[in-house]
Amino acid sequence: MRPVLKRIALLLGSLVALVPLCGVLGYAIGYFIALFVFSATLEPHTYEHDRDLFAAIYGIMFIGGFLYAVSAGFAIFRFVRSFRSGR
């Protein structure tokens, strides 16, 4: 029974660790996209706030959420597969 608890703890730990990782990665990707969406020819204060807002909303919510869903699905797939293979 102990290996089962170890697998469950590893799964839960990886799911919790993925949350900040996917959030930060989503923010970085969103900010990179915002560099192309909001031109630097605008007034500096305006486009800097727009870039931050775009990166926070679209990056964290959509890109980070998608990354978390995919990586959590893969972690759960590996978890179920480990039980089926008997390792």
PDB file of C-alpha atoms in Angstrom, residues 1 21 31 33 68 71 83 86:
ATOM      1  CA  MET A   1       0.000   0.000   0.000  1.00  0.00           C
ATOM      2  CA  LEU A  21       5.080  27.453 -13.155  1.00  0.00           C
ATOM      3  CA  TYR A  31       4.021  39.746 -22.403  1.00  0.00           C
ATOM      4  CA  ILE A  33       2.893  38.631 -27.582  1.00  0.00           C
ATOM      5  CA  TYR A  68      -1.839  23.748 -16.915  1.00  0.00           C
ATOM      6  CA  SER A  71       0.423  19.294 -18.303  1.00  0.00           C
ATOM      7  CA  PHE A  83      -0.970   1.614 -12.227  1.00  0.00           C
ATOM      8  CA  GLY A  86       2.189  -2.371 -12.365  1.00  0.00           C
TER       9      GLY A  86
END
